[in-house]
PDB file of N, CA, C and O in Angstrom:
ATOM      1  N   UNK A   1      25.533 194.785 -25.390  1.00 55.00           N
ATOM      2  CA  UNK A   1      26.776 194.776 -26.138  1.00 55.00           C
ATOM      3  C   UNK A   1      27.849 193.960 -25.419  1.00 55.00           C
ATOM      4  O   UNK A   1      28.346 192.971 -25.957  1.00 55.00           O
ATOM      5  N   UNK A   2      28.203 194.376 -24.206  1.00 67.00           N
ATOM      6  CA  UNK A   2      28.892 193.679 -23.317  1.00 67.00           C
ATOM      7  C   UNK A   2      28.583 192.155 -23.065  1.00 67.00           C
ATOM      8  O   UNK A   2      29.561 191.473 -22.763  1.00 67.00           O
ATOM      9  N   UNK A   3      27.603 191.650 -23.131  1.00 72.00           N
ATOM     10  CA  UNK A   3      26.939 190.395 -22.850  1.00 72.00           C
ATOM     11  C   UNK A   3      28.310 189.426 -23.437  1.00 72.00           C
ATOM     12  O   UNK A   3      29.195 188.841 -22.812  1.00 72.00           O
ATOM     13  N   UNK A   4      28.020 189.564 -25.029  1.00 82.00           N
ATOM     14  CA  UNK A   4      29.050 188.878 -25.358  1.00 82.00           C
ATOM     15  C   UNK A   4      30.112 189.203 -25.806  1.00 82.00           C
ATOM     16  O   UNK A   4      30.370 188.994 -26.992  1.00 82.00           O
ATOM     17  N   UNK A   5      30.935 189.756 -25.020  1.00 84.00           N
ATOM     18  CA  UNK A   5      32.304 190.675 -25.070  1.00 84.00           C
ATOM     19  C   UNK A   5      32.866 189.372 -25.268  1.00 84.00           C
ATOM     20  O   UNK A   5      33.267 188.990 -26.367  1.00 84.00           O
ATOM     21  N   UNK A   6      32.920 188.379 -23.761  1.00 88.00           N
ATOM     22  CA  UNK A   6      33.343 186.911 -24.033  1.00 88.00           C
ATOM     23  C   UNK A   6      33.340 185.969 -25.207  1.00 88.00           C
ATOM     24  O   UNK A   6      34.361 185.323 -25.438  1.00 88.00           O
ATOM     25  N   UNK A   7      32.612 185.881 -25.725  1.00 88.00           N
ATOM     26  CA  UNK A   7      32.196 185.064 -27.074  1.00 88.00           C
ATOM     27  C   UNK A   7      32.786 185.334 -27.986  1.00 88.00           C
ATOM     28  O   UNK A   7      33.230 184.483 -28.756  1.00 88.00           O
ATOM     29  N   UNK A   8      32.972 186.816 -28.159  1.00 88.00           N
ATOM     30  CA  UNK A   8      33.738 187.524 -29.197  1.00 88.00           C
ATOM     31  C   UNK A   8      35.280 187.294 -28.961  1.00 88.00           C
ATOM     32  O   UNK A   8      36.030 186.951 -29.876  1.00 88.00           O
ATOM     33  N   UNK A   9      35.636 187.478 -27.850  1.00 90.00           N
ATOM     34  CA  UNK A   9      37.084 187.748 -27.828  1.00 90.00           C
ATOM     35  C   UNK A   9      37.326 186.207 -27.650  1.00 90.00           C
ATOM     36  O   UNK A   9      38.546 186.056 -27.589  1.00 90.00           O
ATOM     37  N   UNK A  10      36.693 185.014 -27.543  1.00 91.00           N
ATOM     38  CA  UNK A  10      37.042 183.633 -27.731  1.00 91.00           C
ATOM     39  C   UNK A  10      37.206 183.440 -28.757  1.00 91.00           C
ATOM     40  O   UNK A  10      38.294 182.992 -29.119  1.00 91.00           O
ATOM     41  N   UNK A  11      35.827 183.791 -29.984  1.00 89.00           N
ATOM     42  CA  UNK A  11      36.154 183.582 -31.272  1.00 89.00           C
ATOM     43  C   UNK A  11      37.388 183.862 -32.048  1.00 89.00           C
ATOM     44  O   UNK A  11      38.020 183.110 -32.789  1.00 89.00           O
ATOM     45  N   UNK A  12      37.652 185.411 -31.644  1.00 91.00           N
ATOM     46  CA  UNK A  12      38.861 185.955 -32.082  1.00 91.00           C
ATOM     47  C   UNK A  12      40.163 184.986 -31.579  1.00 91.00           C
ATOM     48  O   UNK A  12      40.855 184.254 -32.287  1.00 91.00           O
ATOM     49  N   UNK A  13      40.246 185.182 -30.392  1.00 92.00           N
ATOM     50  CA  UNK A  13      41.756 183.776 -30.256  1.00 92.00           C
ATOM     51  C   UNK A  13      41.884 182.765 -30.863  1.00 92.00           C
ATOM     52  O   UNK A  13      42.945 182.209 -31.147  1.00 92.00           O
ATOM     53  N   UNK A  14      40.102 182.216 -31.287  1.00 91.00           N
ATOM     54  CA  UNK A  14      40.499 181.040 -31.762  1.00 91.00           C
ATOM     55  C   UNK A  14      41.193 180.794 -33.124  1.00 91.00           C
ATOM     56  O   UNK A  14      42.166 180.115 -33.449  1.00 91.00           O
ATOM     57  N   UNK A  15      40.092 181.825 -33.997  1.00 90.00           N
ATOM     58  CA  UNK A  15      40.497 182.145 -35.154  1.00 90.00           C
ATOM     59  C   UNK A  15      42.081 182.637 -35.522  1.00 90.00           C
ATOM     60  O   UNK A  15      42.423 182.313 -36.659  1.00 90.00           O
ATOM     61  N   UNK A  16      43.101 183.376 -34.723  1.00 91.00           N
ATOM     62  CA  UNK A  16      43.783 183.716 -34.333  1.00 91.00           C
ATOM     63  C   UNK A  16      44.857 182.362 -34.502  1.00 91.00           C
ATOM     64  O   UNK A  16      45.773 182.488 -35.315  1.00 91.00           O
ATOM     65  N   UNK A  17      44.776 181.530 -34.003  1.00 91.00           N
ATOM     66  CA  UNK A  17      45.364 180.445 -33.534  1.00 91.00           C
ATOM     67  C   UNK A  17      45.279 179.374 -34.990  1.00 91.00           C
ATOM     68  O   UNK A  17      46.226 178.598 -35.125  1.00 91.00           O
ATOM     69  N   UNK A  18      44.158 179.343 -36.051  1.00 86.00           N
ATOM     70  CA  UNK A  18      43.757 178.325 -37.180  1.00 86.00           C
ATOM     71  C   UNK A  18      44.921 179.062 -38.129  1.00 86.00           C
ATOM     72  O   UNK A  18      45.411 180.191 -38.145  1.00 86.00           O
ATOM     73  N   UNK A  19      45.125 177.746 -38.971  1.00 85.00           N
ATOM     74  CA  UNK A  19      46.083 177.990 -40.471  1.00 85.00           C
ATOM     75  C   UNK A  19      45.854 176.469 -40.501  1.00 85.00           C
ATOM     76  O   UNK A  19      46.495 175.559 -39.976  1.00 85.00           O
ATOM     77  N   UNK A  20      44.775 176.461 -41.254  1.00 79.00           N
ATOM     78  CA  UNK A  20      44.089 175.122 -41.840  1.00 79.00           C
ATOM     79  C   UNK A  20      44.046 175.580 -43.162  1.00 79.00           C
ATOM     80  O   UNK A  20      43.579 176.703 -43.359  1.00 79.00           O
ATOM     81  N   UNK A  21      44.563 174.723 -44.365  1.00 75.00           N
ATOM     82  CA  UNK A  21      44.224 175.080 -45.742  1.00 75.00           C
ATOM     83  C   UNK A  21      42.820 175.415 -46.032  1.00 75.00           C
ATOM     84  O   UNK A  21      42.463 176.350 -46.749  1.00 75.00           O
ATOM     85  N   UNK A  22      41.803 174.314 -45.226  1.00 69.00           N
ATOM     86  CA  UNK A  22      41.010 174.358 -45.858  1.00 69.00           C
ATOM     87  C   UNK A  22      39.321 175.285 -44.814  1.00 69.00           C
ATOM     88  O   UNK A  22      38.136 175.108 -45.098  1.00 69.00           O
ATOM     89  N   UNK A  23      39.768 176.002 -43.910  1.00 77.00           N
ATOM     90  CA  UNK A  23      39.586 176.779 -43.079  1.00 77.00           C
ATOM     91  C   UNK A  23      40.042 178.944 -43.613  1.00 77.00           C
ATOM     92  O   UNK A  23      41.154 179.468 -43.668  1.00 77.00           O
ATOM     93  N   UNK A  24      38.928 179.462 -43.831  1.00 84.00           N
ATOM     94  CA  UNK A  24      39.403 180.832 -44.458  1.00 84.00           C
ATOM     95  C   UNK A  24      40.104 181.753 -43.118  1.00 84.00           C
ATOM     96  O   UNK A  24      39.606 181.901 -42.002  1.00 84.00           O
ATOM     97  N   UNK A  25      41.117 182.178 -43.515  1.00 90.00           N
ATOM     98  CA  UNK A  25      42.288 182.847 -42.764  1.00 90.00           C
ATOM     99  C   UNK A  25      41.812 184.424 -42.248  1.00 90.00           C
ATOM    100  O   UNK A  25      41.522 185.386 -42.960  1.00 90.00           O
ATOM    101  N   UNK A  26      41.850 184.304 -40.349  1.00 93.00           N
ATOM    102  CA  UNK A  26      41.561 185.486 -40.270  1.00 93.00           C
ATOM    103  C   UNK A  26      42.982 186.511 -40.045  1.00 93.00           C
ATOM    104  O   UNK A  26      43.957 186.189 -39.365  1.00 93.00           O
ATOM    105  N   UNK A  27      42.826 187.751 -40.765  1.00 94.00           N
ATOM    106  CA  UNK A  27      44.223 188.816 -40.789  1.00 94.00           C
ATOM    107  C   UNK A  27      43.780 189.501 -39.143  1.00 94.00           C
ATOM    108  O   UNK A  27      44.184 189.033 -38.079  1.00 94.00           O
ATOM    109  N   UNK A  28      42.790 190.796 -39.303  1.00 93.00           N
ATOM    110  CA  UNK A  28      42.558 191.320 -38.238  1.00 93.00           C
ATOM    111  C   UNK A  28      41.325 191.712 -37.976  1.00 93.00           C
ATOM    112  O   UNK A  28      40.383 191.414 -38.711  1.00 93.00           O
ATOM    113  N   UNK A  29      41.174 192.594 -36.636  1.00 93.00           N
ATOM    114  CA  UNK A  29      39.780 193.078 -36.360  1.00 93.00           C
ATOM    115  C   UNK A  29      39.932 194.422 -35.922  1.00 93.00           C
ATOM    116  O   UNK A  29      41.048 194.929 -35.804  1.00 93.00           O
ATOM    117  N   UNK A  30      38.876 195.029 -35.674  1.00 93.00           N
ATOM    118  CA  UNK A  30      38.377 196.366 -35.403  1.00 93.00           C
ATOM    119  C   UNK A  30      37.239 196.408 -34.572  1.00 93.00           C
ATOM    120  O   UNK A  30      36.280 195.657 -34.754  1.00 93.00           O
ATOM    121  N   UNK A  31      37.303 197.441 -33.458  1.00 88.00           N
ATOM    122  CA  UNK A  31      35.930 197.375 -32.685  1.00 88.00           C
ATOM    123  C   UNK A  31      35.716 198.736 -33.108  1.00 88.00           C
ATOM    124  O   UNK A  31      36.453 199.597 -33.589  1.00 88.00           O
ATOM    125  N   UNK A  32      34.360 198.679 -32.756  1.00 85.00           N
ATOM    126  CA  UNK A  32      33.884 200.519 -33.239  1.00 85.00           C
ATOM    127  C   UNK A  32      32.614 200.539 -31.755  1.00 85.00           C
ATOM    128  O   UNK A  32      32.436 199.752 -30.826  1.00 85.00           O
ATOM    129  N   UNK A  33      32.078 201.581 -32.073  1.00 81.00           N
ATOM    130  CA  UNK A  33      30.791 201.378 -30.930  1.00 81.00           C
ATOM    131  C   UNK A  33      29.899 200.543 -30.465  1.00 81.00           C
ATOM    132  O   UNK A  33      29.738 200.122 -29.319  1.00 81.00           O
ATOM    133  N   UNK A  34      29.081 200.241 -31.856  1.00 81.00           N
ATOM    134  CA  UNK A  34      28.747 199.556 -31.761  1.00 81.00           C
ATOM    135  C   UNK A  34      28.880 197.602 -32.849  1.00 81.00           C
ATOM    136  O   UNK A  34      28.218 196.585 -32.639  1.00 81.00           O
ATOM    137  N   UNK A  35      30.004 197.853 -33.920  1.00 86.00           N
ATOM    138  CA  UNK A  35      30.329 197.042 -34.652  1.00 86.00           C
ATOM    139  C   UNK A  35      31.826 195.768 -34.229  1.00 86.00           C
ATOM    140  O   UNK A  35      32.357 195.943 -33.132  1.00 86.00           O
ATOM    141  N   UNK A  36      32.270 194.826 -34.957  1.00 88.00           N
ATOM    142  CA  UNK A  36      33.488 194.611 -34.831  1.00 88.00           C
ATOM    143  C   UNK A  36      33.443 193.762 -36.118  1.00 88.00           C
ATOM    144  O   UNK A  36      32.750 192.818 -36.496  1.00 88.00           O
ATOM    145  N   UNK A  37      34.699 194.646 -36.760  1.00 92.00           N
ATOM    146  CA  UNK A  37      34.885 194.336 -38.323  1.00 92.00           C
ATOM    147  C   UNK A  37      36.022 193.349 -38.237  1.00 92.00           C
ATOM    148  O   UNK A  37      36.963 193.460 -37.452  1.00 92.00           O
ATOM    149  N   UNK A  38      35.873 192.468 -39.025  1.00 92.00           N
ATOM    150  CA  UNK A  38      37.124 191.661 -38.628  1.00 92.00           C
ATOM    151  C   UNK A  38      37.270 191.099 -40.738  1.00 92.00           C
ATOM    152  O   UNK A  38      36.471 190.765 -41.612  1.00 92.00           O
ATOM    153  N   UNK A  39      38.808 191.310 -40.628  1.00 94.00           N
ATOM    154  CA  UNK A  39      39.457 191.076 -42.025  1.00 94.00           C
ATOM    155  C   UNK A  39      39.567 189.776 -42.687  1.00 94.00           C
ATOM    156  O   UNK A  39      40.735 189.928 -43.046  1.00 94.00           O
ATOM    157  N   UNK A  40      39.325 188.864 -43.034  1.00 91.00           N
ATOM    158  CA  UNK A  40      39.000 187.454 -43.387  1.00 91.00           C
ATOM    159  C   UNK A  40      39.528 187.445 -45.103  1.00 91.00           C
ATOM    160  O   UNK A  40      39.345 188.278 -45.990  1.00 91.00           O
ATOM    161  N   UNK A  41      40.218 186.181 -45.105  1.00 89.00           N
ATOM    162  CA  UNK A  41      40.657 186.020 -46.949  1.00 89.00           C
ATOM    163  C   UNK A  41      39.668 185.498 -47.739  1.00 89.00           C
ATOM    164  O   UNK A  41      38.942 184.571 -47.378  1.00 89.00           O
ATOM    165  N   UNK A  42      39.623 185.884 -48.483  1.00 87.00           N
ATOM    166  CA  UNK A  42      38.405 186.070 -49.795  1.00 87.00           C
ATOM    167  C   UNK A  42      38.158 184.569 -50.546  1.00 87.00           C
ATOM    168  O   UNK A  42      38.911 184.031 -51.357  1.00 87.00           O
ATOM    169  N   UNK A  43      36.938 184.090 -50.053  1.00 81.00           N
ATOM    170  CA  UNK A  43      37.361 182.623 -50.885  1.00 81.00           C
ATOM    171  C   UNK A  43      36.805 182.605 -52.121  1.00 81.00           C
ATOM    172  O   UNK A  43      36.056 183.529 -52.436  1.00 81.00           O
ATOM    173  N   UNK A  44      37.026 181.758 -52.849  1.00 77.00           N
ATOM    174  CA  UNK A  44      37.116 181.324 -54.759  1.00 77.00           C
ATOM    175  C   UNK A  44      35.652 181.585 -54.814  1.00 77.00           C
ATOM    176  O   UNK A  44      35.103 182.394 -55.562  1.00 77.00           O
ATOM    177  N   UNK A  45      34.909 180.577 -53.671  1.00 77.00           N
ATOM    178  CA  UNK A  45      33.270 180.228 -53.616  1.00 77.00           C
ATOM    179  C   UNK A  45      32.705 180.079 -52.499  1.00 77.00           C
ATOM    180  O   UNK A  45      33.428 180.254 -51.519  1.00 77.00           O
ATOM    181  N   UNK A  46      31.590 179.799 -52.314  1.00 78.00           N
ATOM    182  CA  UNK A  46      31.268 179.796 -51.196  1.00 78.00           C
ATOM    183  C   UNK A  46      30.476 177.799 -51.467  1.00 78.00           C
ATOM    184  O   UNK A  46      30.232 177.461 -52.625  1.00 78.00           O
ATOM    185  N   UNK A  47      30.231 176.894 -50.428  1.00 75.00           N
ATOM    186  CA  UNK A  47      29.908 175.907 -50.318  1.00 75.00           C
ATOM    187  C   UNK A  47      28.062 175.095 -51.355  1.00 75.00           C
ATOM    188  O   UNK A  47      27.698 174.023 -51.840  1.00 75.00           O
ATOM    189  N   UNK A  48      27.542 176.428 -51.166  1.00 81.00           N
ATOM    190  CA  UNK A  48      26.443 176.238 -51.911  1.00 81.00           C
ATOM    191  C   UNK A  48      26.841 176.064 -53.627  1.00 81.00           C
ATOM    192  O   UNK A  48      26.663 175.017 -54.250  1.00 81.00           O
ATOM    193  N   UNK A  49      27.353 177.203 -54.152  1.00 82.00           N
ATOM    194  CA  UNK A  49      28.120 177.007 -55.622  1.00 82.00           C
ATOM    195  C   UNK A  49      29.171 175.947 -55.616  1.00 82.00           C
ATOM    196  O   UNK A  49      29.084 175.362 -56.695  1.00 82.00           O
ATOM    197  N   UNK A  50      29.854 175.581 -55.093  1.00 74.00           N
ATOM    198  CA  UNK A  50      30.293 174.385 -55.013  1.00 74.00           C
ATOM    199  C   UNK A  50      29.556 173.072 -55.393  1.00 74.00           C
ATOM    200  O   UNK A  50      29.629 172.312 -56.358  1.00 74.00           O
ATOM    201  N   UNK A  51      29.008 173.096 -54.550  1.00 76.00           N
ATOM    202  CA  UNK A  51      28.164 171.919 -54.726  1.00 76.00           C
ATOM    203  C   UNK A  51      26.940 172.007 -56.219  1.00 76.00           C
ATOM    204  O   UNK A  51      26.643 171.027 -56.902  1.00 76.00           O
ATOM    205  N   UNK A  52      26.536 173.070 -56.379  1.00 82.00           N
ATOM    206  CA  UNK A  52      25.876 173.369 -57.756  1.00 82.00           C
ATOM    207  C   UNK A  52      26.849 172.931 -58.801  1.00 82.00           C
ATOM    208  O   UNK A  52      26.376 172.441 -59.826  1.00 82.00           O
ATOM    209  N   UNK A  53      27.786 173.011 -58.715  1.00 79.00           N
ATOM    210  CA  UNK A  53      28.860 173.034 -59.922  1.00 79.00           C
ATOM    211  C   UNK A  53      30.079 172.068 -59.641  1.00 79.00           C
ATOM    212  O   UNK A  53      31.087 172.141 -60.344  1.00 79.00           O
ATOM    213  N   UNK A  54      29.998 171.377 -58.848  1.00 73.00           N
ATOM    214  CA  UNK A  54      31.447 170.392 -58.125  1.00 73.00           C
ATOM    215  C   UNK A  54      31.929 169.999 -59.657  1.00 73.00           C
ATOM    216  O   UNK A  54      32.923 170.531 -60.149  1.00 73.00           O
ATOM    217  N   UNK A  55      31.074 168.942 -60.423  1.00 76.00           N
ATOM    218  CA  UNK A  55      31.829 168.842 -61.418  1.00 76.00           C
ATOM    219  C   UNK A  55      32.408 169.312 -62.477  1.00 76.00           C
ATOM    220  O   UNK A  55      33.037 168.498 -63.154  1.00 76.00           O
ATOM    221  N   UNK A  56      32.369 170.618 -62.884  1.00 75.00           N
ATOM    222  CA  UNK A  56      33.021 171.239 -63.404  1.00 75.00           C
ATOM    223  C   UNK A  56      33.963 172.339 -62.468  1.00 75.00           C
ATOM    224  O   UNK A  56      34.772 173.071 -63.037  1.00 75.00           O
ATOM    225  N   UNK A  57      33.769 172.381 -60.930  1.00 66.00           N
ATOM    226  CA  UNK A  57      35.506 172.815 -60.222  1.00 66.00           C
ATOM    227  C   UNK A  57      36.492 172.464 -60.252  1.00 66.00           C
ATOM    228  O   UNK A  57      36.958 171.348 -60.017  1.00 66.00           O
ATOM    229  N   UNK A  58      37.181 173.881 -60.707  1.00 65.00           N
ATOM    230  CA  UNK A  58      38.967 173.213 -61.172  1.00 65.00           C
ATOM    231  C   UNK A  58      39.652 173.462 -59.404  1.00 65.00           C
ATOM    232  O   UNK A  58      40.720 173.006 -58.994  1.00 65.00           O
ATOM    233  N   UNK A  59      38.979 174.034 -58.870  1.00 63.00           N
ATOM    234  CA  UNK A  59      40.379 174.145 -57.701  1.00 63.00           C
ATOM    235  C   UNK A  59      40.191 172.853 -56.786  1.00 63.00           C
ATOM    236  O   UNK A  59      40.052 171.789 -57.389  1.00 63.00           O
ATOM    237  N   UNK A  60      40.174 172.834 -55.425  1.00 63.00           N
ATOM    238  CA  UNK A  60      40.004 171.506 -54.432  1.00 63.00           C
ATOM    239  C   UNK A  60      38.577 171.010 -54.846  1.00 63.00           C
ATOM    240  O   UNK A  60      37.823 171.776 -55.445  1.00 63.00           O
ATOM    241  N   UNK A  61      38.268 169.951 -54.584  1.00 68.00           N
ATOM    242  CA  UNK A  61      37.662 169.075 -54.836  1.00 68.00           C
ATOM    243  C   UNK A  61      37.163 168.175 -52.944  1.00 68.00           C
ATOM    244  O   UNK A  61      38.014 167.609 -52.257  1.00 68.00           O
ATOM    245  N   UNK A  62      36.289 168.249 -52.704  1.00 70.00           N
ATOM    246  CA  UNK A  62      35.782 167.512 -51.735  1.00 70.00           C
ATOM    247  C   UNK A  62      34.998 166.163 -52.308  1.00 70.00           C
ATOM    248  O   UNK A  62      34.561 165.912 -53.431  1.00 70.00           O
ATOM    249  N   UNK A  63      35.003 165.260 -50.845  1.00 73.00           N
ATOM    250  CA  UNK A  63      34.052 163.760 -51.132  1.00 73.00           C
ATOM    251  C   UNK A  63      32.841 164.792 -50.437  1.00 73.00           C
ATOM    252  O   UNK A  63      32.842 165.996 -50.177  1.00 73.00           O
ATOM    253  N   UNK A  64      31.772 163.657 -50.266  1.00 67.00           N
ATOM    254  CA  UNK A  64      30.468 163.615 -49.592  1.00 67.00           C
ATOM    255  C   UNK A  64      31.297 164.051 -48.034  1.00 67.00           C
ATOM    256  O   UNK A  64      31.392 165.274 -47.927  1.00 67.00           O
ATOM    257  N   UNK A  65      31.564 163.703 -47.504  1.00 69.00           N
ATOM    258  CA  UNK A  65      32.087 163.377 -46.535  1.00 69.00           C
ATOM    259  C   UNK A  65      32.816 164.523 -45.867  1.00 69.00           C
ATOM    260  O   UNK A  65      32.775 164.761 -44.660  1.00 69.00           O
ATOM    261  N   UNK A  66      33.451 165.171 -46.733  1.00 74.00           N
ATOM    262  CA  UNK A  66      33.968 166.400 -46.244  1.00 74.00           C
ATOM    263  C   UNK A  66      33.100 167.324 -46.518  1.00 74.00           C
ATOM    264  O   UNK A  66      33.064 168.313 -45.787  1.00 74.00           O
ATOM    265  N   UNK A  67      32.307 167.225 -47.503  1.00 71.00           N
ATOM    266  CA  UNK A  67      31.203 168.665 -47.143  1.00 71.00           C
ATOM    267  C   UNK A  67      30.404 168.220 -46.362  1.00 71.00           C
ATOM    268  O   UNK A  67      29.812 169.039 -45.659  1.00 71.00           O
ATOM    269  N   UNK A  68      30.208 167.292 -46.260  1.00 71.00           N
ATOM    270  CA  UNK A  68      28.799 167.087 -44.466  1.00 71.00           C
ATOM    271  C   UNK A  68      29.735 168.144 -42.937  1.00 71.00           C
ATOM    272  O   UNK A  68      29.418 168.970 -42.081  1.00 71.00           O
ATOM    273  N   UNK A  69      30.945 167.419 -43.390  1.00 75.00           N
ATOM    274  CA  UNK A  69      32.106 168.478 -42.169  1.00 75.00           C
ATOM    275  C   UNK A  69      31.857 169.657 -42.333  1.00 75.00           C
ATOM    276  O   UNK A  69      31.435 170.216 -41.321  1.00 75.00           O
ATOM    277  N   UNK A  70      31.980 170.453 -43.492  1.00 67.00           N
ATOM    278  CA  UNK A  70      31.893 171.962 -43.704  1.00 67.00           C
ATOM    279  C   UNK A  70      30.810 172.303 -43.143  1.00 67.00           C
ATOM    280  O   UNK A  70      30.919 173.161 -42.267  1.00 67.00           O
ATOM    281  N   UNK A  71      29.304 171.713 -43.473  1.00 68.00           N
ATOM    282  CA  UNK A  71      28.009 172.382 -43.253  1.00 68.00           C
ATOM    283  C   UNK A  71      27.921 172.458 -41.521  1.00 68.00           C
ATOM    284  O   UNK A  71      27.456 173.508 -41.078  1.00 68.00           O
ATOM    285  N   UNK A  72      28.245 171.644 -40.753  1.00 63.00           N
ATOM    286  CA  UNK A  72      28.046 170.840 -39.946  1.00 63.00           C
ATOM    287  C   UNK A  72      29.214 171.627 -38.321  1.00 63.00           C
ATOM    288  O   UNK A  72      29.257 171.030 -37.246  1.00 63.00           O
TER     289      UNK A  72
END
């Protein structure tokens, strides 16, 4: 559990630190025994349906180019 106490509490600062539009917004976290729940904003879609359906999405719109960034 401890192993990656580090990893975790990096992730968390980092996340902590992002307010990128196009990056999902973390609120907070929770440790429990053995879990750590952390609160994240709810997105429209996820990248796979996106791309199934790009041309008929009404909200943002990506090139090729920016979803190679997302996956990646």
């Amino acid at each position: 559990k401890r192993v990656y106490q580090n990893l975790i509490d990096n992730e968390i600062e980092i996340l902590q630190k992002l307010n990128y539009q196009h990056i999902v917004q973390y609120y907070f976290h929770e440790f429990d025994n053995d879990f750590i729940c952390m609160a994240l904003e709810l997105c429209q879609t996820d990248l796979e349906k996106y791309l199934e359906n790009r041309n008929n999405y009404s909200g943002l719109t990506l090139n090729d180019i920016e979803i190679l960034n997302q996956i990646t």
